[in-house]
Amino acid sequence: PVAFGNVTSPANSVQNIVATPSGGAGGGTTTLGSCGITGADAAQFALVSTATLTFTAGTNTPQNLGVRFTPALPVGNKTASLACTETVQNGATTTRTWNLTGSSVQAPPQFSANPAPPGPVAFGQVVVGQAASRTIVVTNPAAAGAANLPLTGCTLANAPGVVVSPTSLNLAPGA
């Protein structure tokens, strides 16, 4: 198989399939083309190199077929097949097939906040014995289909008398 390994969505990875004529150097001029990608996750794989490779008679110099894997969410294993038609000089054809595999992984969770860390969160002048409140908006900018972002143990350092509420959040993507 052509294994792409773990690829963080929405990034991509390109692998080259090193192709030679299946008949070796003695089969006359050979072409490899009419390629297509099929399978459950075919839309996440794409051919990125020349659509047709031509191997000159008497040689079997390897050529590359480039394939790009751009995984989509949800995370997990992705598979497809690349099939190309090989035609030799006398017109005989065969189908060459490569299995494509990769795994979609999610980037480490990140959050954004307004005001952005480390602040400041300005309370202005507050009379002793009175209270003031400020809102910090926390969001999960991940794309739909990504995992929720848990934030736990929310506290403020060096802020005696300041209460954080809530102390735990579980933010859905886009929330």
CSV table of C-alpha atoms in Angstrom, one decimal:
chain,number,residue,atom,x,y,z
A,1,PRO,CA,0.0,0.0,0.0
A,2,VAL,CA,0.9,3.7,-0.3
A,3,ALA,CA,0.8,4.7,3.3
A,4,PHE,CA,0.5,8.4,4.2
A,5,GLY,CA,0.6,7.8,8.0
A,6,ASN,CA,-1.0,10.3,10.3
A,7,VAL,CA,-1.9,13.7,8.7
A,8,THR,CA,-3.3,16.5,10.8
A,9,SER,CA,-6.5,17.8,9.3
A,10,PRO,CA,-6.7,20.1,7.3
A,11,ALA,CA,-3.1,19.8,6.2
A,12,ASN,CA,-2.1,17.4,3.4
A,13,SER,CA,0.7,15.0,2.4
A,14,VAL,CA,2.1,14.0,-1.0
A,15,GLN,CA,3.6,10.5,-1.7
A,16,ASN,CA,5.2,9.4,-4.9
A,17,ILE,CA,4.5,6.0,-6.3
A,18,VAL,CA,7.6,4.9,-8.2
A,19,ALA,CA,6.2,3.2,-11.3
A,20,THR,CA,8.0,1.1,-13.9
A,21,PRO,CA,6.5,-0.9,-16.8
A,22,SER,CA,5.2,-4.2,-15.5
A,23,GLY,CA,6.7,-6.0,-18.6
A,24,GLY,CA,10.2,-4.6,-17.8
A,25,ALA,CA,12.4,-3.1,-20.4
A,26,GLY,CA,11.6,-5.5,-23.2
A,27,GLY,CA,7.9,-4.7,-23.7
A,28,GLY,CA,8.2,-1.8,-26.2
A,29,THR,CA,6.9,1.7,-25.5
A,30,THR,CA,4.5,1.5,-22.6
A,31,THR,CA,2.1,4.1,-21.2
A,32,LEU,CA,0.5,4.3,-17.8
A,33,GLY,CA,-2.6,6.5,-17.7
A,34,SER,CA,-6.4,6.8,-17.4
A,35,CYS,CA,-5.9,6.8,-13.7
A,36,GLY,CA,-8.8,7.1,-11.3
A,37,ILE,CA,-9.2,7.0,-7.5
A,38,THR,CA,-12.1,5.0,-6.0
A,39,GLY,CA,-13.3,3.9,-2.6
A,40,ALA,CA,-15.0,5.1,0.5
A,41,ASP,CA,-12.6,8.0,1.0
A,42,ALA,CA,-11.6,8.7,-2.6
A,43,ALA,CA,-12.4,12.4,-2.3
A,44,GLN,CA,-9.6,12.8,0.2
A,45,PHE,CA,-6.9,11.5,-2.3
A,46,ALA,CA,-5.9,13.2,-5.5
A,47,LEU,CA,-3.5,12.6,-8.3
A,48,VAL,CA,-1.0,15.5,-8.5
A,49,SER,CA,1.4,14.5,-11.2
A,50,THR,CA,1.3,13.9,-14.9
A,51,ALA,CA,-1.8,12.1,-16.0
A,52,THR,CA,0.1,9.8,-18.3
A,53,LEU,CA,3.6,8.3,-18.0
A,54,THR,CA,5.4,7.1,-21.1
A,55,PHE,CA,8.2,4.5,-20.8
A,56,THR,CA,10.5,4.4,-23.8
A,57,ALA,CA,11.1,1.1,-25.5
A,58,GLY,CA,14.1,-0.8,-24.1
A,59,THR,CA,14.2,1.1,-20.8
A,60,ASN,CA,12.4,0.8,-17.5
A,61,THR,CA,13.5,4.0,-15.9
A,62,PRO,CA,11.2,4.6,-12.9
A,63,GLN,CA,8.8,7.5,-13.0
A,64,ASN,CA,6.7,9.1,-10.2
A,65,LEU,CA,2.9,9.2,-9.8
A,66,GLY,CA,2.3,11.8,-7.2
A,67,VAL,CA,-0.8,11.4,-4.9
A,68,ARG,CA,-2.0,13.9,-2.3
A,69,PHE,CA,-3.9,13.0,0.8
A,70,THR,CA,-5.9,15.8,2.3
A,71,PRO,CA,-7.8,14.2,5.2
A,72,ALA,CA,-11.2,15.4,6.3
A,73,LEU,CA,-12.9,15.1,9.7
A,74,PRO,CA,-13.9,13.0,11.5
A,75,VAL,CA,-10.6,11.6,12.5
A,76,GLY,CA,-9.7,8.0,11.7
A,77,ASN,CA,-8.3,5.7,9.1
A,78,LYS,CA,-9.0,6.6,5.4
A,79,THR,CA,-8.7,4.3,2.4
A,80,ALA,CA,-9.0,4.4,-1.4
A,81,SER,CA,-7.5,2.7,-4.4
A,82,LEU,CA,-5.7,4.2,-7.4
A,83,ALA,CA,-6.1,2.3,-10.6
A,84,CYS,CA,-4.2,3.1,-13.9
A,85,THR,CA,-4.4,1.5,-17.3
A,86,GLU,CA,-1.0,0.2,-18.6
A,87,THR,CA,-0.9,0.0,-22.4
A,88,VAL,CA,2.0,-1.6,-24.2
A,89,GLN,CA,3.1,-0.9,-27.8
A,90,ASN,CA,1.0,-3.7,-29.3
A,91,GLY,CA,-2.2,-2.4,-27.6
A,92,ALA,CA,-2.5,-4.9,-24.8
A,93,THR,CA,-3.7,-3.4,-21.6
A,94,THR,CA,-3.6,-4.3,-17.9
A,95,THR,CA,-4.8,-2.5,-14.8
A,96,ARG,CA,-2.3,-1.5,-12.2
A,97,THR,CA,-3.8,-0.8,-8.7
A,98,TRP,CA,-2.3,0.7,-5.6
A,99,ASN,CA,-4.1,0.8,-2.2
A,100,LEU,CA,-4.0,4.2,-0.6
A,101,THR,CA,-4.1,4.5,3.2
A,102,GLY,CA,-3.8,7.4,5.7
A,103,SER,CA,-5.2,8.5,9.0
A,104,SER,CA,-6.8,11.8,9.7
A,105,VAL,CA,-5.8,13.2,13.1
A,106,GLN,CA,-6.9,16.4,14.8
A,107,ALA,CA,-4.5,19.2,15.7
A,108,PRO,CA,-4.0,19.7,19.4
A,109,PRO,CA,-6.9,21.7,20.7
A,110,GLN,CA,-6.6,25.4,20.9
A,111,PHE,CA,-8.9,28.1,22.2
A,112,SER,CA,-9.2,31.8,21.8
A,113,ALA,CA,-10.3,34.3,24.4
A,114,ASN,CA,-11.3,37.9,24.4
A,115,PRO,CA,-9.3,39.6,26.0
A,116,ALA,CA,-6.5,37.3,24.8
A,117,PRO,CA,-4.3,35.7,27.5
A,118,PRO,CA,-2.5,36.9,29.5
A,119,GLY,CA,-4.9,39.8,29.7
A,120,PRO,CA,-5.2,42.3,31.2
A,121,VAL,CA,-8.8,42.1,32.3
A,122,ALA,CA,-9.4,45.7,33.5
A,123,PHE,CA,-11.8,46.1,36.5
A,124,GLY,CA,-11.2,49.8,36.8
A,125,GLN,CA,-11.8,51.4,40.2
A,126,VAL,CA,-13.9,49.2,42.6
A,127,VAL,CA,-15.0,50.6,46.0
A,128,VAL,CA,-14.0,48.3,48.9
A,129,GLY,CA,-17.0,46.1,49.8
A,130,GLN,CA,-18.5,46.4,46.3
A,131,ALA,CA,-18.3,43.9,43.4
A,132,ALA,CA,-17.5,44.2,39.8
A,133,SER,CA,-17.7,41.6,37.1
A,134,ARG,CA,-16.1,41.2,33.7
A,135,THR,CA,-16.8,38.6,31.0
A,136,ILE,CA,-14.0,36.7,29.3
A,137,VAL,CA,-15.3,35.1,26.1
A,138,VAL,CA,-13.7,31.7,25.4
A,139,THR,CA,-14.2,30.0,22.0
A,140,ASN,CA,-13.2,26.8,20.3
A,141,PRO,CA,-12.2,27.8,16.8
A,142,ALA,CA,-12.0,24.1,15.5
A,143,ALA,CA,-13.9,23.1,12.4
A,144,ALA,CA,-17.2,21.3,12.6
A,145,GLY,CA,-16.6,17.6,13.2
A,146,ALA,CA,-13.7,18.2,15.5
A,147,ALA,CA,-13.8,17.1,19.1
A,148,ASN,CA,-15.1,19.2,22.0
A,149,LEU,CA,-12.5,21.3,23.8
A,150,PRO,CA,-12.6,20.7,27.6
A,151,LEU,CA,-11.2,23.4,29.8
A,152,THR,CA,-10.9,22.5,33.5
A,153,GLY,CA,-9.5,24.0,36.6
A,154,CYS,CA,-9.9,27.6,35.4
A,155,THR,CA,-8.3,29.9,38.0
A,156,LEU,CA,-6.7,33.3,38.2
A,157,ALA,CA,-3.1,33.6,39.5
A,158,ASN,CA,-2.2,36.4,41.9
A,159,ALA,CA,-5.8,37.6,42.2
A,160,PRO,CA,-7.0,37.3,45.8
A,161,GLY,CA,-10.7,37.9,46.2
A,162,VAL,CA,-11.5,37.2,42.5
A,163,VAL,CA,-13.9,34.4,41.8
A,164,VAL,CA,-13.9,32.5,38.5
A,165,SER,CA,-17.2,31.0,37.4
A,166,PRO,CA,-17.6,28.5,35.9
A,167,THR,CA,-14.3,26.7,36.6
A,168,SER,CA,-14.9,24.1,33.8
A,169,LEU,CA,-16.1,24.3,30.3
A,170,ASN,CA,-16.7,21.8,27.5
A,171,LEU,CA,-16.7,23.8,24.2
A,172,ALA,CA,-18.1,22.4,21.0
A,173,PRO,CA,-16.3,23.3,17.8
A,174,GLY,CA,-17.3,26.8,16.6
A,175,ALA,CA,-18.7,27.6,20.1
